[in-house]
Coordinates of C-alpha atoms and ligand atoms in Angstrom, one line a residue:
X951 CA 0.0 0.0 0.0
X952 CA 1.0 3.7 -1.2
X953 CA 1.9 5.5 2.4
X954 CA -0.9 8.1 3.9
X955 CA 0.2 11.3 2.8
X956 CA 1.5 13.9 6.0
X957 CA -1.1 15.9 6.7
X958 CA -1.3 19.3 9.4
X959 CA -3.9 21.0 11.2
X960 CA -4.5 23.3 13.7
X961 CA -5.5 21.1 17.1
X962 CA -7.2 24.0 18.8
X963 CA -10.2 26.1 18.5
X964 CA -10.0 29.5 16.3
X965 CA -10.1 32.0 19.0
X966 CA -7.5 33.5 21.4
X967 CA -6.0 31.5 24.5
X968 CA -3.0 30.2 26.1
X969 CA -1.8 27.7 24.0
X970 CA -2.7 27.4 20.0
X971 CA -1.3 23.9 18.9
X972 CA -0.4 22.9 15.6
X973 CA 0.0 19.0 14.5
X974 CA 1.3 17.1 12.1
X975 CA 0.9 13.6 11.3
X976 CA 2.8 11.2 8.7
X977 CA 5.9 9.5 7.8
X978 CA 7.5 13.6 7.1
X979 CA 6.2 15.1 10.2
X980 CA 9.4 15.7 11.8
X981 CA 10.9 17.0 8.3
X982 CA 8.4 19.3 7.2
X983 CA 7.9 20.5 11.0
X984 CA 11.3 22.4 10.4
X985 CA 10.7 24.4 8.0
X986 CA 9.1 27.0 11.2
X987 CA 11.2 24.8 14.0
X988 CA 14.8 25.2 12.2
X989 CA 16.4 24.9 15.9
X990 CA 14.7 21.2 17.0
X991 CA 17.9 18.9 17.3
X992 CA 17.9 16.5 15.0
X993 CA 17.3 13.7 15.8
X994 CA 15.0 15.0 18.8
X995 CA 13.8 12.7 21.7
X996 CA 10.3 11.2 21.2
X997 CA 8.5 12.4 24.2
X998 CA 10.8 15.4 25.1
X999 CA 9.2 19.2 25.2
X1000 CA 11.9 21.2 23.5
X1001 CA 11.5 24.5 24.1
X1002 CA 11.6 26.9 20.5
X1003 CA 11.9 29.1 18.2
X1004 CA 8.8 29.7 15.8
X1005 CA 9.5 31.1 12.4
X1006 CA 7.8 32.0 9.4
X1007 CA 9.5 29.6 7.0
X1008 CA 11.4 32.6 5.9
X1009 CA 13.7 33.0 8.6
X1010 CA 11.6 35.8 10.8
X1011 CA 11.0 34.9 14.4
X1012 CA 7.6 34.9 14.8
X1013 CA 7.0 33.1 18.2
X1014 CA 8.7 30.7 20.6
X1015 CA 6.9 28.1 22.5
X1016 CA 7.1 24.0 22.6
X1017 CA 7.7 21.3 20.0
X1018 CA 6.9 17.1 20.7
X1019 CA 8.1 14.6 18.5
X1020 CA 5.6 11.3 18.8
X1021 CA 7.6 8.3 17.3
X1022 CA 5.0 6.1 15.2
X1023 CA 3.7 4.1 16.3
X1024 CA 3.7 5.4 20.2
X1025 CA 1.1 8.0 19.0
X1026 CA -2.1 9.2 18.9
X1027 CA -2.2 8.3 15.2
X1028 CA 0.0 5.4 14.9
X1029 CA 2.3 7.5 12.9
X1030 CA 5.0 10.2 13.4
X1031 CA 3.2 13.0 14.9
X1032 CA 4.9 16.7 15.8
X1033 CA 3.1 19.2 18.2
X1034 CA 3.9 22.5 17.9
X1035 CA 2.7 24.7 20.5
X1036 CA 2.8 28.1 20.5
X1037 CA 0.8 31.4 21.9
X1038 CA -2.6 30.8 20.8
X1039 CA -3.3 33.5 18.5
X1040 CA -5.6 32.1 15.4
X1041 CA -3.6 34.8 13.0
X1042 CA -0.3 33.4 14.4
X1043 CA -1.1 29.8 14.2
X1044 CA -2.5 30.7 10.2
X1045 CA 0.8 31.9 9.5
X1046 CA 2.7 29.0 10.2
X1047 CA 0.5 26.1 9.0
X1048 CA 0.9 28.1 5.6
X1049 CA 4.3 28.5 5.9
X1050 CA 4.5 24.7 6.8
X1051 CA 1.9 24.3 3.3
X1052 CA 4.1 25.9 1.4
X1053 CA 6.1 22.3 1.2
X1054 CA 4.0 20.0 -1.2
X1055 CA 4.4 17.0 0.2
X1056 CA 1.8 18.5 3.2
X1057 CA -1.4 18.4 2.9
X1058 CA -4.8 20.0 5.3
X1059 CA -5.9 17.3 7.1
X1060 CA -9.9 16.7 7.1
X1061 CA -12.2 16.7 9.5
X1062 CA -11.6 13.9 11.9
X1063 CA -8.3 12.6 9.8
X1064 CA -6.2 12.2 12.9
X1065 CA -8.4 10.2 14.8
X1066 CA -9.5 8.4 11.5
X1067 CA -6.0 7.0 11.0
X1068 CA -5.7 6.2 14.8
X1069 CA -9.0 3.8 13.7
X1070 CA -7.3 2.6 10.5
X1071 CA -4.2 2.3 12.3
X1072 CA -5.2 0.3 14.9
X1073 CA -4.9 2.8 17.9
X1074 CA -8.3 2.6 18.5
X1075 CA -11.2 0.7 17.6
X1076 CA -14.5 3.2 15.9
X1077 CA -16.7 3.0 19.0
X1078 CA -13.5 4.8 21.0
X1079 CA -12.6 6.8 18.1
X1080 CA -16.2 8.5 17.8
X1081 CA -15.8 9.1 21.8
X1082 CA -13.3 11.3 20.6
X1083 CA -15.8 13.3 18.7
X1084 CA -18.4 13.4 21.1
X1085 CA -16.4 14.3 24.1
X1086 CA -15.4 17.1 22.1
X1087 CA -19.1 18.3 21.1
X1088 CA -20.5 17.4 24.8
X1089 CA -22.7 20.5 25.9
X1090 CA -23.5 19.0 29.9
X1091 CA -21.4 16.9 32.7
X1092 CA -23.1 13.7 32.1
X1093 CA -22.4 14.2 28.1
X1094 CA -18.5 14.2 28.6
X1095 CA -18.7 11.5 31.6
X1096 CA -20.6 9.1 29.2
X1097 CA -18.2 10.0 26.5
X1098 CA -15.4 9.5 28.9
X1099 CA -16.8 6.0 29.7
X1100 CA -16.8 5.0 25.8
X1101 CA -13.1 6.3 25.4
X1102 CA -11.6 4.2 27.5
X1103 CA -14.1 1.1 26.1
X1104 CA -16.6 0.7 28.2
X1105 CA -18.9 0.0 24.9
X1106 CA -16.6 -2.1 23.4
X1107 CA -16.6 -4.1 26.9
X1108 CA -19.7 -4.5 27.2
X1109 CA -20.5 -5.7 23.6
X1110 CA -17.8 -8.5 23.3
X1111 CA -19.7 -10.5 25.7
X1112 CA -22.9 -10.6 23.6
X1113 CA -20.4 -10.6 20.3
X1114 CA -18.4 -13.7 21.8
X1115 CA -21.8 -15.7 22.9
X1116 CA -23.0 -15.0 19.3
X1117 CA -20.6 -16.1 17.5
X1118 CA -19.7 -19.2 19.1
X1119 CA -23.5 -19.7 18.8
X1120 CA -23.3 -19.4 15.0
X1121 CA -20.2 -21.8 15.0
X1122 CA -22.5 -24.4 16.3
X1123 CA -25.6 -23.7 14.5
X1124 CA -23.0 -24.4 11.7
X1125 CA -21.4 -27.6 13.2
X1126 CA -24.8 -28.6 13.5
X1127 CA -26.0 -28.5 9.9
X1128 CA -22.8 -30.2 9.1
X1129 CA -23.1 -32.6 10.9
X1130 CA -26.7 -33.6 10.9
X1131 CA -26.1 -36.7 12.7
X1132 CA -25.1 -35.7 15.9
X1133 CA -27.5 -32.6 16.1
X1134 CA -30.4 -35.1 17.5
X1135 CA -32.2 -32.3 19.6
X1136 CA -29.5 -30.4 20.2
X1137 CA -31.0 -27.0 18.5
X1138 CA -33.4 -27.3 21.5
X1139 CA -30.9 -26.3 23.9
X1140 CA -29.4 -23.9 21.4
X1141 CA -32.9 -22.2 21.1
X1142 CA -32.6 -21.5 25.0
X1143 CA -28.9 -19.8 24.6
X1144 CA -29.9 -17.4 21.7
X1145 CA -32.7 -16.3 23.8
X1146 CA -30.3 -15.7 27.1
X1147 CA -28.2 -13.5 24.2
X1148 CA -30.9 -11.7 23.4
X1149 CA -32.2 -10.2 26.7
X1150 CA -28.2 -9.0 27.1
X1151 CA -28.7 -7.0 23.8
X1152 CA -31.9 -6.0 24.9
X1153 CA -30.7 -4.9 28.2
X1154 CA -27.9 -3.1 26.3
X1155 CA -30.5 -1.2 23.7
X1156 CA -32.5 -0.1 26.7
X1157 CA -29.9 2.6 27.8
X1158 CA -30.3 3.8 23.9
X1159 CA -33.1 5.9 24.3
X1160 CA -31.6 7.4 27.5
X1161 CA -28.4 8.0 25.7
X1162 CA -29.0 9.8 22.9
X1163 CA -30.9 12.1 25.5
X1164 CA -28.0 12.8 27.2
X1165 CA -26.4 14.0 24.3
X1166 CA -28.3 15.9 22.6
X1167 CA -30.0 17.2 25.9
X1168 CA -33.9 16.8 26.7
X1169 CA -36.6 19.3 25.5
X1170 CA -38.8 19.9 27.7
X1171 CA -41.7 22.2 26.9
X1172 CA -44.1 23.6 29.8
X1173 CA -48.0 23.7 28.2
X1174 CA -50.5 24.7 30.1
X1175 CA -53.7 27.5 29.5
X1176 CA -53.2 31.3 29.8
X1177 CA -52.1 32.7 33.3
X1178 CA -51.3 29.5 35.0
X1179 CA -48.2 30.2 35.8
X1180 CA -45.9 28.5 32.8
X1181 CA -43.4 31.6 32.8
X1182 CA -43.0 32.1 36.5
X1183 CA -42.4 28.5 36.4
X1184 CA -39.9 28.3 33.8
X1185 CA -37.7 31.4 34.8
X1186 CA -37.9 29.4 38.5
X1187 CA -36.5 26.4 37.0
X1188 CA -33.9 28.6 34.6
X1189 CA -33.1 30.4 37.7
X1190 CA -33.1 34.3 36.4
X1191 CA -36.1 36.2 35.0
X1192 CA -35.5 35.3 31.4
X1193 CA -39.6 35.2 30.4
X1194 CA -41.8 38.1 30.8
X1195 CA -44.4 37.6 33.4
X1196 CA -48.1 39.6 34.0
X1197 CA -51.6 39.6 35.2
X1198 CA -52.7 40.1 32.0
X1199 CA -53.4 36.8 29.9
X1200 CA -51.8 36.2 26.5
X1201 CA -48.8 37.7 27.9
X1202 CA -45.7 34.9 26.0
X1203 CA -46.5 34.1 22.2
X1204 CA -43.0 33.2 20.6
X1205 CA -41.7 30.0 22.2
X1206 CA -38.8 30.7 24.3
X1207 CA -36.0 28.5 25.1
X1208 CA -33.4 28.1 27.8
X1209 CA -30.7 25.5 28.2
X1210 CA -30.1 24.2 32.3
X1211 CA -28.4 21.3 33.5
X1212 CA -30.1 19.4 36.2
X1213 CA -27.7 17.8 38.3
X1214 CA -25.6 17.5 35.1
X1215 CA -27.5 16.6 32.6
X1216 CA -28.6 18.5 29.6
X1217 CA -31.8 20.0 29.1
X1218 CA -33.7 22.7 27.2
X1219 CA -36.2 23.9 28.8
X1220 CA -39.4 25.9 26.6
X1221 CA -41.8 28.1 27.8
X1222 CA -45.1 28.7 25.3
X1223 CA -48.5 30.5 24.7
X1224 CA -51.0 29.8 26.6
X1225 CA -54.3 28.0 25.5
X1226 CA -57.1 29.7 25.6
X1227 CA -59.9 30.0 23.0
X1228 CA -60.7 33.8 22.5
X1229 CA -56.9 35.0 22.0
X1230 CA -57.1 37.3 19.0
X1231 CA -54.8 36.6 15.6
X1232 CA -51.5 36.8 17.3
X1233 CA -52.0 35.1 20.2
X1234 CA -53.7 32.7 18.3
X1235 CA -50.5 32.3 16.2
X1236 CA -48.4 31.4 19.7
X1237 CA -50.7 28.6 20.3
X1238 CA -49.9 26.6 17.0
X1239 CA -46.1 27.1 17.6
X1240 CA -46.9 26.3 21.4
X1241 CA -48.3 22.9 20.1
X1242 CA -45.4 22.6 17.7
X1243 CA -43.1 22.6 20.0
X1244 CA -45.1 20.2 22.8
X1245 CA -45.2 18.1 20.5
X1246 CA -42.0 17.8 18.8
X1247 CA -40.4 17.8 22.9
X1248 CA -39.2 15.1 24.8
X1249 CA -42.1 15.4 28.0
X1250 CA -44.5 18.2 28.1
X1251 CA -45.2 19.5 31.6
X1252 CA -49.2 20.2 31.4
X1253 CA -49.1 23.3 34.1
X1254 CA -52.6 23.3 35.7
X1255 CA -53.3 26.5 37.6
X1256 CA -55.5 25.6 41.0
X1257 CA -59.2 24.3 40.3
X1258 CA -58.6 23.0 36.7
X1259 CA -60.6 20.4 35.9
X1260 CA -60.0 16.2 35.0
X1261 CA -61.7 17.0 31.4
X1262 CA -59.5 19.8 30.6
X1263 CA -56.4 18.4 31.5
X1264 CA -57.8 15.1 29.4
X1265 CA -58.0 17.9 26.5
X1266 CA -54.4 19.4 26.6
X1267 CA -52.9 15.9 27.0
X1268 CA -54.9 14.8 23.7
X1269 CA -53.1 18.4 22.6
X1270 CA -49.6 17.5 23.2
X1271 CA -49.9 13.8 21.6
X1272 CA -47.6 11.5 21.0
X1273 CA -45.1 13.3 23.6
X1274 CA -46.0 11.9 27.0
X1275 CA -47.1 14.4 29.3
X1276 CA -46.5 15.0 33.7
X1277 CA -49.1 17.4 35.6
X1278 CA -48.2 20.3 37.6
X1279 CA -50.2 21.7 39.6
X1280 CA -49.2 25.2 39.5
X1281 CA -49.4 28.4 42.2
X1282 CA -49.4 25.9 45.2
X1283 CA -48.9 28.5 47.4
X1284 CA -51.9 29.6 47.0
X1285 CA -53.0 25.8 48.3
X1286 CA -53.9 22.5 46.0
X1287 CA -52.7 19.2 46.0
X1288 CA -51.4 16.6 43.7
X1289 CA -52.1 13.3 42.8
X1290 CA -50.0 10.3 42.7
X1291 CA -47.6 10.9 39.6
X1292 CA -48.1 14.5 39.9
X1293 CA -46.1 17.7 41.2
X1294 CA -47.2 20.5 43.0
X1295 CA -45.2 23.7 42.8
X1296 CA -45.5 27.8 43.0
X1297 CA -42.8 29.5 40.5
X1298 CA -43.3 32.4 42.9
X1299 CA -42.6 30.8 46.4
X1300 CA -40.0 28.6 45.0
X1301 CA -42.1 25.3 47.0
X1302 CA -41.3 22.2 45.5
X1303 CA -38.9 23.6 42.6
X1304 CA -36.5 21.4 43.5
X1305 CA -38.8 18.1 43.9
X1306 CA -40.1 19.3 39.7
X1307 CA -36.3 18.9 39.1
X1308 CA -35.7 15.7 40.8
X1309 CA -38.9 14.2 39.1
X1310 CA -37.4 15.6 35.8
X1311 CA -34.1 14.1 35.5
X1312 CA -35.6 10.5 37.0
X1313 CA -38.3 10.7 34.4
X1314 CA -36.0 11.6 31.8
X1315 CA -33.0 9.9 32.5
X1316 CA -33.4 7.1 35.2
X1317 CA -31.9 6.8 38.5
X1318 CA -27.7 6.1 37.4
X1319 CA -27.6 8.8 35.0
X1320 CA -24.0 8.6 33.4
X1321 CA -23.5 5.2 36.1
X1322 CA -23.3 2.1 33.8
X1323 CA -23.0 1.8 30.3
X1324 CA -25.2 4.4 27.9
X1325 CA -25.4 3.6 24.1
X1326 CA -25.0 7.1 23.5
X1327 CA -24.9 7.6 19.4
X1328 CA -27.8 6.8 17.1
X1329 CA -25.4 4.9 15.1
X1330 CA -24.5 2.5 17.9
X1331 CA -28.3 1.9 18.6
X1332 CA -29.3 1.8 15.5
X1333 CA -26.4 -1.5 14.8
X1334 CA -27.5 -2.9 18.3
X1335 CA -31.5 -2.9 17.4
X1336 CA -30.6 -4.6 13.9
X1337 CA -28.6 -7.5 16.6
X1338 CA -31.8 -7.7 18.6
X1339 CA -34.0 -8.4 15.6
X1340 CA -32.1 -10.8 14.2
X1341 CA -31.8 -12.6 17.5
X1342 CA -35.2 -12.5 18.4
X1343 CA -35.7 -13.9 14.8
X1344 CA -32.9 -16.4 15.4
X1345 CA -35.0 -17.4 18.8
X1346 CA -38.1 -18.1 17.1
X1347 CA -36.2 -19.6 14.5
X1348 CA -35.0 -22.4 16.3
X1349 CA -38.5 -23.4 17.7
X1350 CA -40.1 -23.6 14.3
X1351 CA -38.0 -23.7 11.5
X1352 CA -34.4 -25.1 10.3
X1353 CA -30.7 -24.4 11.4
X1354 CA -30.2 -22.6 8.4
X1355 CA -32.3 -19.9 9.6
X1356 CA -31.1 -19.7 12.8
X1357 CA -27.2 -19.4 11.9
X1358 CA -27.6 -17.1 9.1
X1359 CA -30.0 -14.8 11.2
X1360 CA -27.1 -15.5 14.1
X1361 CA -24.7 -14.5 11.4
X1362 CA -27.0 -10.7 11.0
X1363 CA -26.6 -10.7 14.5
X1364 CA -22.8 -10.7 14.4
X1365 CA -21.9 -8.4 11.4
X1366 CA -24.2 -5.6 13.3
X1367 CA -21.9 -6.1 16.4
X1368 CA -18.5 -5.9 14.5
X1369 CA -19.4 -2.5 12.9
X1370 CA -20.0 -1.3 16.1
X1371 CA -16.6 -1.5 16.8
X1372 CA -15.3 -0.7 13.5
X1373 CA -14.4 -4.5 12.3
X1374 CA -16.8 -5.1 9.5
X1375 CA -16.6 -1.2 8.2
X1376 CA -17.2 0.4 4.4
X1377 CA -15.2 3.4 3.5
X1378 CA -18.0 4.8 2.9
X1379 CA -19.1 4.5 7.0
X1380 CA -16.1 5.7 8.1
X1381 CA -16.7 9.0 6.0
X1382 CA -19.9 9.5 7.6
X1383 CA -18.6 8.7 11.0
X1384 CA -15.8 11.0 10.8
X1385 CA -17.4 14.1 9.0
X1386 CA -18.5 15.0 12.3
X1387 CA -15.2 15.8 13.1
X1388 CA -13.6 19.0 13.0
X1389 CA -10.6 19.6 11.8
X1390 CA -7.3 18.8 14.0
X1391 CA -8.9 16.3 15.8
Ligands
LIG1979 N1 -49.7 33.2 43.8 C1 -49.0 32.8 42.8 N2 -49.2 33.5 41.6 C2 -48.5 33.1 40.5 C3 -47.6 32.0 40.6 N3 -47.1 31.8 39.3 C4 -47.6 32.8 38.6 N4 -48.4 33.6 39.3 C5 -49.2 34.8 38.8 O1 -50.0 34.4 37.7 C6 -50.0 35.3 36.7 C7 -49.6 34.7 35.4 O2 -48.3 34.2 35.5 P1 -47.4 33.8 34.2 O3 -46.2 33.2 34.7 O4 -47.3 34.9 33.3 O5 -48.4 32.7 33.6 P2 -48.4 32.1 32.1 O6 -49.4 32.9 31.3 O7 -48.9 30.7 32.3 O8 -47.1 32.2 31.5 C8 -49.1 36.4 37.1 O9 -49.8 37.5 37.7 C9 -48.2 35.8 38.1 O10 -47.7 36.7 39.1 C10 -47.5 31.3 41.8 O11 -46.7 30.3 41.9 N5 -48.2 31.7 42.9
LIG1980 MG1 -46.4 33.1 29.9

């Protein structure tokens, strides 16, 4: 195989800060790093900060900072890898990746390209390498701490269980059909084992809907008729007086949106019109995008000011269909109870604020939050439901119909697993995966 061509690209973001850094990656790292480090001794010490000059390619001094020479393939891409790090100026940090382009044997690296080749490389299987990706686009705690988990494998560790029982599975679904003689009720048992399989997957799948929560936060929209107290209760929850709040009803129309963490985890949080019949044209207007976004949200908190009745409440729920719905009993200072399943709170007195949050992040998210292991990317869940299917099909398989079906549906069930991991992978995947990159990482 032709070598990967070097490639550079500037590791941190594009704004000012400490440290800008600068990497290259490829068999001519170290080479085409001198053209703006002319003073690193040559050879330098893998794994030694040598402290620089910065120039651009020209001769002029433009910065001094440090320089780390990674030996392929003790990298981060498997390859030779130079860091430069410098003052982290974006203009600065321009400058001398295009004096370092000016060589042609350089090239931009993608989005993603480092971390690609780590993949391709071996340095990391995909499930690890796309924890690179969505560590660095976390928005909460629990994002990174989930992200953290799948870095150092706790996917991968929890997969090769159910990928090891599969396969060995299919090996004697195989054996079986090739020898016919000795598999004398034998699929019986096998029957029993696939099913054990599946409820791990299953069990696995389960934290997918959770996960992809976590990442891409929960939206929470607060519905409720006019005056009942929506925007008192969503600038409690926000904690600062971001909606406006009156007597008069009809007072929010546009939906407004506000992003909190509840005990780390990510949610966005939107307060809406209320519903009320006789609203004029504008306010009128509010209520369809108040719907809109109920529906289109994660849970819809129906806020029920003091006295409103069962029928009503039936009404809104119907409203907000298919998201699920919670009641809130709004202004309980002003007295009120709630039923089982229900909260009670007063955006003005502050009561039970905090019991709305707890319920919120359970209802949402479970008890362990980022405890245990979350299926956190679409993709992953996507690869593990096409494993349960097959399994479940393998199951039934082996109570009706032939061996054949079982071990090729057993053989699905594999496949699905190995791209997980990255073993079974199209260029064409790893493209999409990695385009969510940016570039330097
Ligand atoms: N006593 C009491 N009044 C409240 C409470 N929440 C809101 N209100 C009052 O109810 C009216 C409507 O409040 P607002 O938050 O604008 O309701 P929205 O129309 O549902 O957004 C205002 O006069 C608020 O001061 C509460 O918890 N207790
Ligand atoms: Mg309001």
């Amino acid at each position: 195989v032709e070598a990967a061509a070097t490639i550079v690209g500037i590791a941190t973001a594009p704004a000012e800060g400490g440290v800008g850094v600068i990497r290259l990656s490829g068999s001519l790292a170290l080479e085409l790093a001198r053209a703006v480090a002319p003073e690193l001794p040559d050879p330098p010490q893998p794994r030694h900060a040598y402290f620089t000059r910065f120039t651009d390619g020209a001769g002029a001094v433009l910065d001094e900072g440090l320089v780390l020479y990674f030996q392929g393939p003790r990298s981060y891409t498997g390859e030779d890898v130079v860091e430069l790090q410098a003052h982290g100026s974006p203009v600065l940090l321009k400058l001398m990746q295009s004096a370092l382009l000016r060589d042609g044997r350089l090239r931009m690296a993608e989005p993603g390209e480092f971390t690609r080749r780590a993949f391709v490389n071996g340095r990391m299987d995909l499930s690890r390498a796309e924890a690179v990706a969505d560590l660095v686009a976390a928005q909460s705690e629990a994002a990174v701490r989930a992200a953290g988990a799948q870095l150092r494998g706790a996917l991968s560790a929890a997969l090769a269980p159910v990928r090891e029982a599969v396969l060995e599975l299919r090996a004697e679904a195989e054996g079986l059909l090739s020898f016919p003689d000795e598999a004398e009720g034998a699929e019986i048992g096998l029957g029993e084992r696939v099913s054990g399989v599946l409820r791990g997957a299953r069990a696995l799948l389960e934290t997918a809907g959770r996960g992809s929560l976590l990442r891409r936060g929960a939206r929470v929209a607060l519905l409720g008729p006019a005056n009942a107290g929506k925007s008192t209760l969503f600038n409690a929850l926000v904690g600062e007086a971001r909606a406006l709040v009156d007597e008069e009803p009809g007072t929010t129309r546009d939906v407004l949106e506000a992003r909190l963490e509840l005990e780390g985890v990510p949610v966005t949080l939107l307060d809406t019109a209320g519903l009320r019949p006789d609203g004029g044209r504008l306010e009128a207007l509010g209520q369809a995008r108040a719907l809109d976004a109920a529906r289109s949200a994660d849970l819809v908190l129906l806020v029920a000011p003091p006295g409103a009745e069962a029928a009503e409440l039936a009404r809104w729920r119907t409203l907000a269909e298919p998201t699920p719905t919670v009641v809130v009993w709004s202004k309980a200072d002003l007295g009120g109870r709630a039923g089982s399943e229900e909260v009670s709170v007063s955006g003005k007195s502050g009561e039970g604020v905090d019991a709305l949050r707890r319920m919120l992040r359970t209802r949402l998210f479970g008890e362990g939050v980022a405890q245990g292991v979350q299926v956190t990317s679409e993709r992953h869940a996507a690869l593990l439901r096409e494993c349960v299917e097959a399994l479940a099909r393998a199951a039934q398989a082996s109570e009706v119909s032939t061996l054949e079906v079982v071990a090729g549906e057993l053989a699905l069930a594999g496949e699905a697993l190995g791209r997980v991991t990255g073993e079974d992978v199209q260029g064409e995947l790893l493209d999409a995966v990695f385009q969510r990159f940016c570039i330097g990482k």
